[in-house]
Amino acid sequence: MANQNLISLEQDERIEAAAARLSMNRREFLQFCAALATTLGLPQGADAAVAEAVATKKRPSVIWLHFQECTGCTESILRAEHPTLEKLILDVISLDYHETLFAAAGHQVEAARKAAMAENKGKYILVVEGAIPTKDGGVYCKIGGKTAIELLTECAADAAAVIAIGSCASWGGMPSTIPSIPGATSSPTGSSGVAQVLGKPVVTIPGCPPNPYNFLSTVVHFLTFGALPAVDDKGRPKFAYSRLIHENCERRAHFDAGRFAMEFGDDGHRKGHCLYKLGCKGPETYANCSVIMFGDAGAGTWPVACGHPCIGCTEQGVGFAKPIHTVARLKNIEPSAFLPRIVEEKGVGATLGSAAVLAAVAGAAAGAGAMVAKNLGLSHKAEQMEEAKKSGEKTEV
Ligand code: FSX
Ligand code: SF4
Ligand code: F3S
């Protein structure tokens, strides 16, 4: 943190101004940028580049399209209860077209989209939320008289980068599920992902909904380096999707020791035992939920912490594809010579794992940024409570 670059940047009044804009003090702002750099796995010293980019670079124009979805992606980004994350996201991008958030409607909105695209030709980021129906010429989703396929193709043509946010846009997600009726081989509307429709790879940030912190980090990478972060073979940023949920799960010790919840509400469930036998797909799902978590300041929660098995919502072929009650395929689990063999009777056939938490260090690094965001949120709440106390008001903050 205390490297030469940052110290010199601390003198920079632009840093001061950026911090003020985000209702942070300068130290908090630099801390947050350092944590973002750590999350992104950037080398030492890159925190200064991140801070400088967030403070000084022109915010990239973002055109945000909505297709077949529940708007949960937008909700997860904008409904952060603590102010910091939401503020940061809206500070690092210029959200020039977003159907859910626009107060205007009809021709006015269409004109705004075209104007933003023309003004930022070749430079804007296209963010797509929702799946694209491809059956019957794409008639099942139309906006302003155009099909989702037409709109996507038109908007992607001059984009500097395309980000598919959420599982629906990443590969089809929930709308692409095949109904369990005889003879069905595809979803009723032929829902598909952005890359499949465009016929070229795009960056995907799956999750239903996705974690807003992963979106923020991806955009900050683009802002700092003019390029999107390295991705895996499904287009997912490696900084967020290269580890299994299971590797950093807080219930992992129970899994290794063979302590499972067998039914919702049973003794094991109440005691916080492993949810594997309730169908948890953490062992075959790549995402950082167990590290950065979701939600309100300091609360930091995620499905497994709430007692619900991970359904694998970030993983194509798992989330919405595998029934919740089926047990996960165990992969990359190191066998142990001395721990109990706990799943053989279920026919899984693997000898289960060493208690080693394989990615504890990487996990801690990835969580650092989110924790800073949460702490900032907490300090804002503490300030509010302090103010309320002084004025003698009753408060529920
Ligand atoms: Fe919903 Fe987004 Fe799920 Fe899909 O998130 S939270 S159905 S991924 O496109 O709005
Ligand atoms: Fe956690 Fe699920 Fe793995 Fe159990 S199976 S340790 S609940 S991720
Ligand atoms: Fe989804 Fe599992 Fe994370 S259900 S939100 S990938 S814990």
CSV table of C-alpha atoms and ligand atoms in Angstrom, one decimal:
chain,number,residue,atom,x,y,z
A,1,MET,CA,0.0,0.0,0.0
A,2,ALA,CA,2.6,2.5,1.0
A,3,ASN,CA,4.5,2.4,-2.2
A,4,GLN,CA,6.1,5.4,-3.8
A,5,ASN,CA,3.5,5.8,-6.5
A,6,LEU,CA,0.7,6.0,-4.1
A,7,ILE,CA,2.4,8.5,-1.9
A,8,SER,CA,2.9,10.8,-4.8
A,9,LEU,CA,-0.7,10.3,-5.9
A,10,GLU,CA,-1.9,11.1,-2.5
A,11,GLN,CA,-0.6,14.6,-3.1
A,12,ASP,CA,-2.7,14.8,-6.3
A,13,GLU,CA,-5.7,17.0,-5.9
A,14,ARG,CA,-7.5,14.9,-8.5
A,15,ILE,CA,-7.4,12.0,-6.0
A,16,GLU,CA,-8.9,14.3,-3.4
A,17,ALA,CA,-11.6,15.3,-5.8
A,18,ALA,CA,-12.5,11.8,-6.8
A,19,ALA,CA,-12.6,10.7,-3.1
A,20,ALA,CA,-14.9,13.6,-2.3
A,21,ARG,CA,-17.2,12.7,-5.2
A,22,LEU,CA,-17.6,9.2,-3.8
A,23,SER,CA,-18.1,10.5,-0.2
A,24,MET,CA,-14.9,8.9,0.9
A,25,ASN,CA,-11.8,10.4,2.4
A,26,ARG,CA,-8.6,10.1,0.5
A,27,ARG,CA,-7.2,7.2,2.5
A,28,GLU,CA,-10.4,5.2,1.9
A,29,PHE,CA,-10.3,5.9,-1.8
A,30,LEU,CA,-6.7,4.8,-2.1
A,31,GLN,CA,-7.4,1.7,0.0
A,32,PHE,CA,-10.3,0.8,-2.1
A,33,CYS,CA,-8.3,1.1,-5.3
A,34,ALA,CA,-5.5,-1.0,-3.8
A,35,ALA,CA,-8.0,-3.6,-2.9
A,36,LEU,CA,-9.5,-3.6,-6.4
A,37,ALA,CA,-6.0,-4.1,-7.9
A,38,THR,CA,-5.5,-7.0,-5.5
A,39,THR,CA,-8.9,-8.6,-6.5
A,40,LEU,CA,-7.9,-8.3,-10.2
A,41,GLY,CA,-4.6,-10.0,-9.4
A,42,LEU,CA,-2.5,-7.1,-10.7
A,43,PRO,CA,1.2,-6.8,-9.9
A,44,GLN,CA,2.5,-4.6,-7.1
A,45,GLY,CA,2.3,-0.9,-7.9
A,46,ALA,CA,-0.8,-1.3,-10.1
A,47,ASP,CA,-2.9,0.2,-7.3
A,48,ALA,CA,-1.6,3.6,-8.3
A,49,ALA,CA,-2.6,3.0,-11.9
A,50,VAL,CA,-6.1,2.0,-10.8
A,51,ALA,CA,-6.4,5.0,-8.5
A,52,GLU,CA,-5.3,7.3,-11.3
A,53,ALA,CA,-7.7,5.8,-13.8
A,54,VAL,CA,-10.7,6.0,-11.5
A,55,ALA,CA,-9.8,9.5,-10.5
A,56,THR,CA,-9.0,11.0,-13.9
A,57,LYS,CA,-10.0,9.0,-16.9
A,58,LYS,CA,-13.0,9.8,-19.0
A,59,ARG,CA,-15.8,7.5,-17.9
A,60,PRO,CA,-16.6,5.0,-20.7
A,61,SER,CA,-20.0,5.3,-22.2
A,62,VAL,CA,-22.2,2.3,-21.4
A,63,ILE,CA,-25.2,1.2,-23.5
A,64,TRP,CA,-27.1,-1.4,-21.4
A,65,LEU,CA,-29.6,-3.6,-23.2
A,66,HIS,CA,-32.4,-5.7,-21.5
A,67,PHE,CA,-33.8,-8.8,-23.1
A,68,GLN,CA,-35.3,-12.0,-21.6
A,69,GLU,CA,-34.6,-11.7,-17.9
A,70,CYS,CA,-35.9,-10.7,-14.5
A,71,THR,CA,-33.9,-7.4,-14.2
A,72,GLY,CA,-32.1,-9.0,-11.2
A,73,CYS,CA,-28.7,-8.1,-12.6
A,74,THR,CA,-29.6,-4.4,-12.6
A,75,GLU,CA,-31.3,-4.8,-9.2
A,76,SER,CA,-28.2,-6.4,-7.7
A,77,ILE,CA,-26.0,-3.5,-8.9
A,78,LEU,CA,-28.3,-0.7,-7.9
A,79,ARG,CA,-29.9,-2.0,-4.8
A,80,ALA,CA,-26.7,-2.3,-2.8
A,81,GLU,CA,-27.9,-1.2,0.6
A,82,HIS,CA,-24.6,0.3,1.5
A,83,PRO,CA,-23.9,3.3,-0.7
A,84,THR,CA,-20.3,2.7,-1.8
A,85,LEU,CA,-20.5,0.0,-4.4
A,86,GLU,CA,-23.5,1.4,-6.3
A,87,LYS,CA,-21.9,4.9,-6.2
A,88,LEU,CA,-18.6,3.6,-7.5
A,89,ILE,CA,-20.2,1.7,-10.4
A,90,LEU,CA,-22.2,4.7,-11.4
A,91,ASP,CA,-19.0,6.9,-11.0
A,92,VAL,CA,-16.7,4.8,-13.2
A,93,ILE,CA,-19.2,4.4,-16.1
A,94,SER,CA,-21.4,6.9,-17.9
A,95,LEU,CA,-24.7,5.0,-18.2
A,96,ASP,CA,-26.0,6.5,-21.4
A,97,TYR,CA,-28.7,4.0,-22.2
A,98,HIS,CA,-30.6,1.8,-19.8
A,99,GLU,CA,-34.3,1.0,-20.4
A,100,THR,CA,-35.1,0.3,-16.7
A,101,LEU,CA,-33.6,3.5,-15.4
A,102,PHE,CA,-34.6,5.9,-18.1
A,103,ALA,CA,-37.4,8.2,-17.0
A,104,ALA,CA,-38.2,8.9,-20.6
A,105,ALA,CA,-39.9,6.4,-23.0
A,106,GLY,CA,-40.6,5.6,-26.6
A,107,HIS,CA,-38.9,7.6,-29.4
A,108,GLN,CA,-37.0,9.8,-26.9
A,109,VAL,CA,-35.2,6.8,-25.5
A,110,GLU,CA,-34.4,5.3,-28.9
A,111,ALA,CA,-33.0,8.7,-29.9
A,112,ALA,CA,-30.8,8.7,-26.8
A,113,ARG,CA,-29.4,5.3,-27.6
A,114,LYS,CA,-28.6,6.3,-31.2
A,115,ALA,CA,-27.0,9.6,-30.1
A,116,ALA,CA,-24.8,7.8,-27.5
A,117,MET,CA,-23.7,5.2,-30.0
A,118,ALA,CA,-22.9,7.8,-32.6
A,119,GLU,CA,-21.0,10.1,-30.2
A,120,ASN,CA,-19.0,7.2,-28.8
A,121,LYS,CA,-18.6,5.1,-31.9
A,122,GLY,CA,-16.0,2.4,-31.4
A,123,LYS,CA,-15.5,3.4,-27.8
A,124,TYR,CA,-18.6,2.5,-25.8
A,125,ILE,CA,-19.1,-0.7,-23.7
A,126,LEU,CA,-22.2,-2.7,-24.6
A,127,VAL,CA,-23.6,-4.4,-21.6
A,128,VAL,CA,-26.3,-7.0,-22.3
A,129,GLU,CA,-28.6,-8.3,-19.6
A,130,GLY,CA,-31.0,-11.2,-20.5
A,131,ALA,CA,-31.1,-14.0,-23.0
A,132,ILE,CA,-31.9,-13.6,-26.7
A,133,PRO,CA,-34.8,-15.6,-28.1
A,134,THR,CA,-33.8,-17.0,-31.5
A,135,LYS,CA,-36.9,-19.1,-32.4
A,136,ASP,CA,-39.3,-17.9,-35.1
A,137,GLY,CA,-37.1,-15.1,-36.2
A,138,GLY,CA,-36.7,-13.8,-32.7
A,139,VAL,CA,-40.3,-12.5,-32.4
A,140,TYR,CA,-40.6,-13.3,-28.7
A,141,CYS,CA,-38.7,-10.2,-27.6
A,142,LYS,CA,-39.1,-6.9,-29.4
A,143,ILE,CA,-38.1,-3.4,-28.3
A,144,GLY,CA,-39.0,-0.3,-30.3
A,145,GLY,CA,-40.2,-2.6,-33.1
A,146,LYS,CA,-36.8,-4.4,-33.3
A,147,THR,CA,-36.1,-8.0,-32.3
A,148,ALA,CA,-33.5,-8.6,-29.6
A,149,ILE,CA,-31.3,-10.2,-32.3
A,150,GLU,CA,-31.5,-7.0,-34.4
A,151,LEU,CA,-30.9,-4.7,-31.5
A,152,LEU,CA,-28.0,-6.7,-30.2
A,153,THR,CA,-26.3,-6.9,-33.6
A,154,GLU,CA,-26.8,-3.2,-34.3
A,155,CYS,CA,-25.4,-2.1,-30.9
A,156,ALA,CA,-22.5,-4.6,-30.9
A,157,ALA,CA,-21.3,-3.5,-34.3
A,158,ASP,CA,-19.6,-0.3,-33.0
A,159,ALA,CA,-18.8,-1.3,-29.4
A,160,ALA,CA,-15.3,-1.3,-28.0
A,161,ALA,CA,-16.2,-4.2,-25.8
A,162,VAL,CA,-19.3,-6.4,-25.1
A,163,ILE,CA,-20.1,-7.7,-21.6
A,164,ALA,CA,-22.8,-10.3,-21.1
A,165,ILE,CA,-24.0,-9.7,-17.5
A,166,GLY,CA,-25.8,-12.5,-15.7
A,167,SER,CA,-26.3,-16.1,-16.7
A,168,CYS,CA,-29.2,-15.4,-19.1
A,169,ALA,CA,-26.9,-13.2,-21.3
A,170,SER,CA,-23.9,-15.5,-20.7
A,171,TRP,CA,-25.4,-18.6,-22.2
A,172,GLY,CA,-29.2,-18.4,-22.0
A,173,GLY,CA,-29.6,-19.0,-18.2
A,174,MET,CA,-33.0,-19.7,-16.8
A,175,PRO,CA,-35.0,-18.8,-20.0
A,176,SER,CA,-33.0,-21.4,-21.9
A,177,THR,CA,-34.1,-24.3,-19.7
A,178,ILE,CA,-35.9,-27.1,-21.5
A,179,PRO,CA,-39.4,-27.8,-20.1
A,180,SER,CA,-40.1,-31.2,-18.8
A,181,ILE,CA,-42.8,-32.1,-21.3
A,182,PRO,CA,-42.6,-35.0,-23.7
A,183,GLY,CA,-40.7,-34.2,-26.9
A,184,ALA,CA,-39.2,-30.9,-25.7
A,185,THR,CA,-35.6,-30.4,-26.9
A,186,SER,CA,-35.1,-26.7,-26.4
A,187,SER,CA,-36.6,-23.8,-24.6
A,188,PRO,CA,-40.0,-22.5,-26.0
A,189,THR,CA,-38.4,-19.4,-27.4
A,190,GLY,CA,-34.9,-20.8,-28.3
A,191,SER,CA,-33.2,-18.5,-25.7
A,192,SER,CA,-29.5,-18.1,-26.3
A,193,GLY,CA,-26.5,-16.2,-25.0
A,194,VAL,CA,-24.8,-13.1,-26.5
A,195,ALA,CA,-21.7,-14.9,-27.8
A,196,GLN,CA,-23.9,-17.5,-29.5
A,197,VAL,CA,-26.0,-14.9,-31.3
A,198,LEU,CA,-23.0,-12.7,-32.3
A,199,GLY,CA,-20.9,-15.6,-33.2
A,200,LYS,CA,-17.9,-14.3,-31.4
A,201,PRO,CA,-16.6,-14.5,-27.8
A,202,VAL,CA,-17.6,-11.8,-25.3
A,203,VAL,CA,-16.8,-11.3,-21.7
A,204,THR,CA,-19.4,-13.0,-19.5
A,205,ILE,CA,-20.2,-12.3,-15.9
A,206,PRO,CA,-22.6,-15.1,-15.0
A,207,GLY,CA,-24.6,-15.5,-11.9
A,208,CYS,CA,-28.3,-15.2,-11.3
A,209,PRO,CA,-27.9,-12.5,-10.3
A,210,PRO,CA,-24.2,-11.8,-10.8
A,211,ASN,CA,-22.0,-10.2,-8.1
A,212,PRO,CA,-21.9,-6.5,-8.7
A,213,TYR,CA,-18.3,-6.4,-7.4
A,214,ASN,CA,-17.2,-8.6,-10.3
A,215,PHE,CA,-18.8,-6.2,-12.8
A,216,LEU,CA,-17.1,-3.2,-11.1
A,217,SER,CA,-13.7,-4.9,-11.2
A,218,THR,CA,-14.1,-5.8,-14.8
A,219,VAL,CA,-15.0,-2.2,-15.8
A,220,VAL,CA,-12.2,-0.8,-13.7
A,221,HIS,CA,-9.8,-3.1,-15.5
A,222,PHE,CA,-11.1,-1.7,-18.8
A,223,LEU,CA,-10.8,1.8,-17.5
A,224,THR,CA,-7.2,1.3,-16.3
A,225,PHE,CA,-5.7,-0.6,-19.2
A,226,GLY,CA,-8.1,0.0,-22.1
A,227,ALA,CA,-8.7,-3.8,-22.3
A,228,LEU,CA,-10.9,-6.3,-20.6
A,229,PRO,CA,-9.4,-8.8,-18.1
A,230,ALA,CA,-8.2,-12.3,-19.0
A,231,VAL,CA,-11.0,-14.8,-19.4
A,232,ASP,CA,-11.6,-18.5,-19.3
A,233,ASP,CA,-13.0,-20.6,-22.1
A,234,LYS,CA,-16.5,-19.5,-21.2
A,235,GLY,CA,-15.6,-15.8,-21.3
A,236,ARG,CA,-15.6,-15.4,-17.5
A,237,PRO,CA,-12.9,-13.2,-16.0
A,238,LYS,CA,-10.3,-15.4,-14.4
A,239,PHE,CA,-9.9,-13.2,-11.4
A,240,ALA,CA,-13.5,-14.1,-10.3
A,241,TYR,CA,-14.2,-17.5,-11.8
A,242,SER,CA,-11.1,-19.6,-11.6
A,243,ARG,CA,-11.8,-21.3,-8.2
A,244,LEU,CA,-14.6,-23.7,-7.2
A,245,ILE,CA,-17.1,-22.4,-4.7
A,246,HIS,CA,-16.3,-25.5,-2.7
A,247,GLU,CA,-12.6,-24.5,-2.3
A,248,ASN,CA,-13.3,-21.6,-0.1
A,249,CYS,CA,-16.6,-22.6,1.5
A,250,GLU,CA,-17.1,-21.9,5.2
A,251,ARG,CA,-18.7,-25.4,5.5
A,252,ARG,CA,-15.8,-27.2,3.8
A,253,ALA,CA,-14.4,-28.5,7.1
A,254,HIS,CA,-17.8,-30.3,7.6
A,255,PHE,CA,-17.6,-31.8,4.1
A,256,ASP,CA,-14.0,-33.1,4.8
A,257,ALA,CA,-15.1,-34.6,8.1
A,258,GLY,CA,-18.2,-36.2,6.6
A,259,ARG,CA,-20.8,-34.1,8.5
A,260,PHE,CA,-23.8,-33.4,6.4
A,261,ALA,CA,-27.3,-31.9,6.5
A,262,MET,CA,-29.5,-34.7,5.2
A,263,GLU,CA,-32.8,-32.8,5.3
A,264,PHE,CA,-33.7,-29.1,5.5
A,265,GLY,CA,-34.2,-28.3,9.1
A,266,ASP,CA,-32.6,-31.4,10.5
A,267,ASP,CA,-29.9,-31.3,13.2
A,268,GLY,CA,-27.1,-31.1,10.7
A,269,HIS,CA,-28.7,-28.3,8.9
A,270,ARG,CA,-29.3,-26.4,12.1
A,271,LYS,CA,-25.7,-26.9,13.1
A,272,GLY,CA,-24.3,-25.5,9.8
A,273,HIS,CA,-23.1,-28.8,8.4
A,274,CYS,CA,-22.2,-29.3,4.7
A,275,LEU,CA,-25.1,-29.1,2.2
A,276,TYR,CA,-23.6,-31.5,-0.3
A,277,LYS,CA,-26.2,-34.2,0.3
A,278,LEU,CA,-29.0,-31.6,-0.1
A,279,GLY,CA,-27.7,-31.0,-3.7
A,280,CYS,CA,-25.1,-28.3,-3.2
A,281,LYS,CA,-23.3,-27.8,-6.6
A,282,GLY,CA,-20.4,-25.9,-5.0
A,283,PRO,CA,-18.0,-28.7,-5.9
A,284,GLU,CA,-18.6,-28.2,-9.7
A,285,THR,CA,-19.3,-24.5,-9.8
A,286,TYR,CA,-16.6,-21.9,-10.5
A,287,ALA,CA,-17.3,-18.5,-8.9
A,288,ASN,CA,-16.1,-16.4,-6.0
A,289,CYS,CA,-19.4,-16.2,-4.0
A,290,SER,CA,-17.8,-17.9,-1.0
A,291,VAL,CA,-15.1,-15.3,-0.9
A,292,ILE,CA,-16.6,-11.9,-1.8
A,293,MET,CA,-20.2,-12.7,-0.8
A,294,PHE,CA,-23.2,-10.5,-1.5
A,295,GLY,CA,-25.2,-7.9,0.3
A,296,ASP,CA,-25.3,-5.3,2.9
A,297,ALA,CA,-22.5,-3.6,4.8
A,298,GLY,CA,-20.7,-6.1,7.0
A,299,ALA,CA,-23.4,-8.7,6.7
A,300,GLY,CA,-21.6,-10.5,3.8
A,301,THR,CA,-23.9,-13.4,3.0
A,302,TRP,CA,-24.3,-15.9,0.2
A,303,PRO,CA,-26.6,-18.8,-0.5
A,304,VAL,CA,-24.7,-21.5,1.4
A,305,ALA,CA,-24.3,-19.2,4.5
A,306,CYS,CA,-28.1,-18.8,4.5
A,307,GLY,CA,-28.5,-22.6,4.6
A,308,HIS,CA,-29.4,-23.1,0.9
A,309,PRO,CA,-27.3,-25.3,-1.3
A,310,CYS,CA,-25.5,-23.6,-4.2
A,311,ILE,CA,-27.5,-24.3,-7.3
A,312,GLY,CA,-24.5,-23.6,-9.6
A,313,CYS,CA,-26.1,-20.5,-11.1
A,314,THR,CA,-22.7,-19.3,-12.6
A,315,GLU,CA,-22.0,-22.6,-14.3
A,316,GLN,CA,-23.5,-23.5,-17.7
A,317,GLY,CA,-24.8,-27.1,-17.7
A,318,VAL,CA,-25.2,-27.0,-13.9
A,319,GLY,CA,-27.3,-24.0,-12.9
A,320,PHE,CA,-31.0,-24.5,-14.1
A,321,ALA,CA,-29.9,-27.7,-15.8
A,322,LYS,CA,-29.3,-30.1,-12.9
A,323,PRO,CA,-32.1,-30.7,-10.5
A,324,ILE,CA,-31.5,-29.3,-7.1
A,325,HIS,CA,-31.8,-32.7,-5.4
A,326,THR,CA,-29.0,-34.3,-7.4
A,327,VAL,CA,-25.5,-34.4,-5.8
A,328,ALA,CA,-22.7,-32.6,-7.5
A,329,ARG,CA,-20.1,-34.1,-9.6
A,330,LEU,CA,-16.9,-34.0,-7.5
A,331,LYS,CA,-14.0,-32.7,-9.4
A,332,ASN,CA,-10.5,-31.6,-8.5
A,333,ILE,CA,-11.0,-32.9,-5.0
A,334,GLU,CA,-7.7,-34.2,-3.7
A,335,PRO,CA,-8.0,-37.7,-2.2
A,336,SER,CA,-6.8,-38.1,1.3
A,337,ALA,CA,-5.3,-41.3,2.7
A,338,PHE,CA,-6.5,-40.7,6.3
A,339,LEU,CA,-9.8,-38.9,6.3
A,340,PRO,CA,-13.1,-40.8,6.3
A,341,ARG,CA,-14.5,-42.1,3.0
A,342,ILE,CA,-17.8,-40.4,3.1
A,343,VAL,CA,-19.7,-40.8,-0.2
A,344,GLU,CA,-18.9,-44.2,-1.4
A,345,GLU,CA,-22.2,-45.6,-0.3
A,346,LYS,CA,-23.9,-43.1,-2.5
A,347,GLY,CA,-22.1,-44.5,-5.5
A,348,VAL,CA,-20.1,-41.3,-6.2
A,349,GLY,CA,-17.0,-43.4,-6.1
A,350,ALA,CA,-14.5,-40.8,-5.0
A,351,THR,CA,-12.5,-40.8,-1.9
A,352,LEU,CA,-13.0,-37.4,-0.4
A,353,GLY,CA,-10.7,-34.7,0.4
A,354,SER,CA,-8.0,-33.4,2.4
A,355,ALA,CA,-8.8,-30.5,4.7
A,356,ALA,CA,-6.5,-28.3,2.8
A,357,VAL,CA,-8.2,-25.1,1.8
A,358,LEU,CA,-6.6,-25.0,-1.6
A,359,ALA,CA,-7.0,-21.3,-2.4
A,360,ALA,CA,-7.0,-19.6,1.0
A,361,VAL,CA,-4.5,-17.0,0.0
A,362,ALA,CA,-6.1,-16.3,-3.4
A,363,GLY,CA,-9.4,-16.2,-1.8
A,364,ALA,CA,-8.4,-13.7,0.9
A,365,ALA,CA,-7.0,-11.5,-1.8
A,366,ALA,CA,-10.1,-11.7,-3.9
A,367,GLY,CA,-12.2,-10.8,-1.0
A,368,ALA,CA,-10.1,-7.8,0.1
A,369,GLY,CA,-11.8,-5.3,-2.2
A,370,ALA,CA,-15.3,-6.4,-1.3
A,371,MET,CA,-14.4,-6.2,2.4
A,372,VAL,CA,-13.2,-2.6,1.9
A,373,ALA,CA,-16.5,-1.8,0.2
A,374,LYS,CA,-18.4,-3.3,3.0
A,375,ASN,CA,-16.3,-1.6,5.7
A,376,LEU,CA,-16.8,1.7,3.9
A,377,GLY,CA,-20.5,1.0,3.9
A,378,LEU,CA,-20.4,0.2,7.6
A,379,SER,CA,-18.6,3.4,8.4
A,380,HIS,CA,-21.2,5.4,6.5
A,381,LYS,CA,-23.9,3.6,8.6
A,382,ALA,CA,-22.0,4.4,11.7
A,383,GLU,CA,-21.8,8.0,10.8
A,384,GLN,CA,-25.6,8.0,10.1
A,385,MET,CA,-26.2,6.5,13.5
A,386,GLU,CA,-23.9,9.0,15.2
A,387,GLU,CA,-25.7,11.9,13.6
A,388,ALA,CA,-29.1,10.4,14.5
A,389,LYS,CA,-27.9,10.0,18.1
A,390,LYS,CA,-26.7,13.6,18.3
A,391,SER,CA,-30.0,14.9,17.0
A,392,GLY,CA,-31.8,12.6,19.5
A,393,GLU,CA,-33.8,10.8,16.7
A,394,LYS,CA,-34.8,7.2,16.8
A,395,THR,CA,-33.1,5.4,14.0
A,396,GLU,CA,-33.3,2.0,12.3
A,397,VAL,CA,-30.0,2.3,10.3
B,1,FSX,FE1,-32.5,-12.1,-13.6
B,1,FSX,FE2,-30.4,-10.8,-15.0
B,1,FSX,FE3,-31.0,-14.1,-13.4
B,1,FSX,FE4,-31.0,-13.5,-15.8
B,1,FSX,O1,-29.7,-11.6,-13.7
B,1,FSX,S1,-31.1,-12.5,-11.8
B,1,FSX,S2,-32.9,-14.1,-14.6
B,1,FSX,S3,-29.2,-14.0,-14.7
B,1,FSX,O2,-30.5,-11.8,-16.6
B,1,FSX,O3,-32.1,-10.4,-14.4
B,2,SF4,FE1,-19.8,-25.9,0.9
B,2,SF4,FE2,-21.4,-27.0,-0.8
B,2,SF4,FE3,-18.9,-27.7,-0.7
B,2,SF4,FE4,-20.5,-28.4,1.3
B,2,SF4,S1,-20.6,-29.1,-0.9
B,2,SF4,S2,-18.4,-27.5,1.5
B,2,SF4,S3,-21.8,-26.6,1.4
B,2,SF4,S4,-19.7,-25.8,-1.3
B,3,F3S,FE1,-25.0,-18.9,-7.6
B,3,F3S,FE2,-24.0,-20.8,-6.1
B,3,F3S,FE3,-23.0,-18.4,-6.0
B,3,F3S,S1,-26.2,-20.5,-6.6
B,3,F3S,S2,-24.8,-17.1,-6.3
B,3,F3S,S3,-23.0,-19.7,-7.8
B,3,F3S,S4,-23.3,-19.8,-4.3
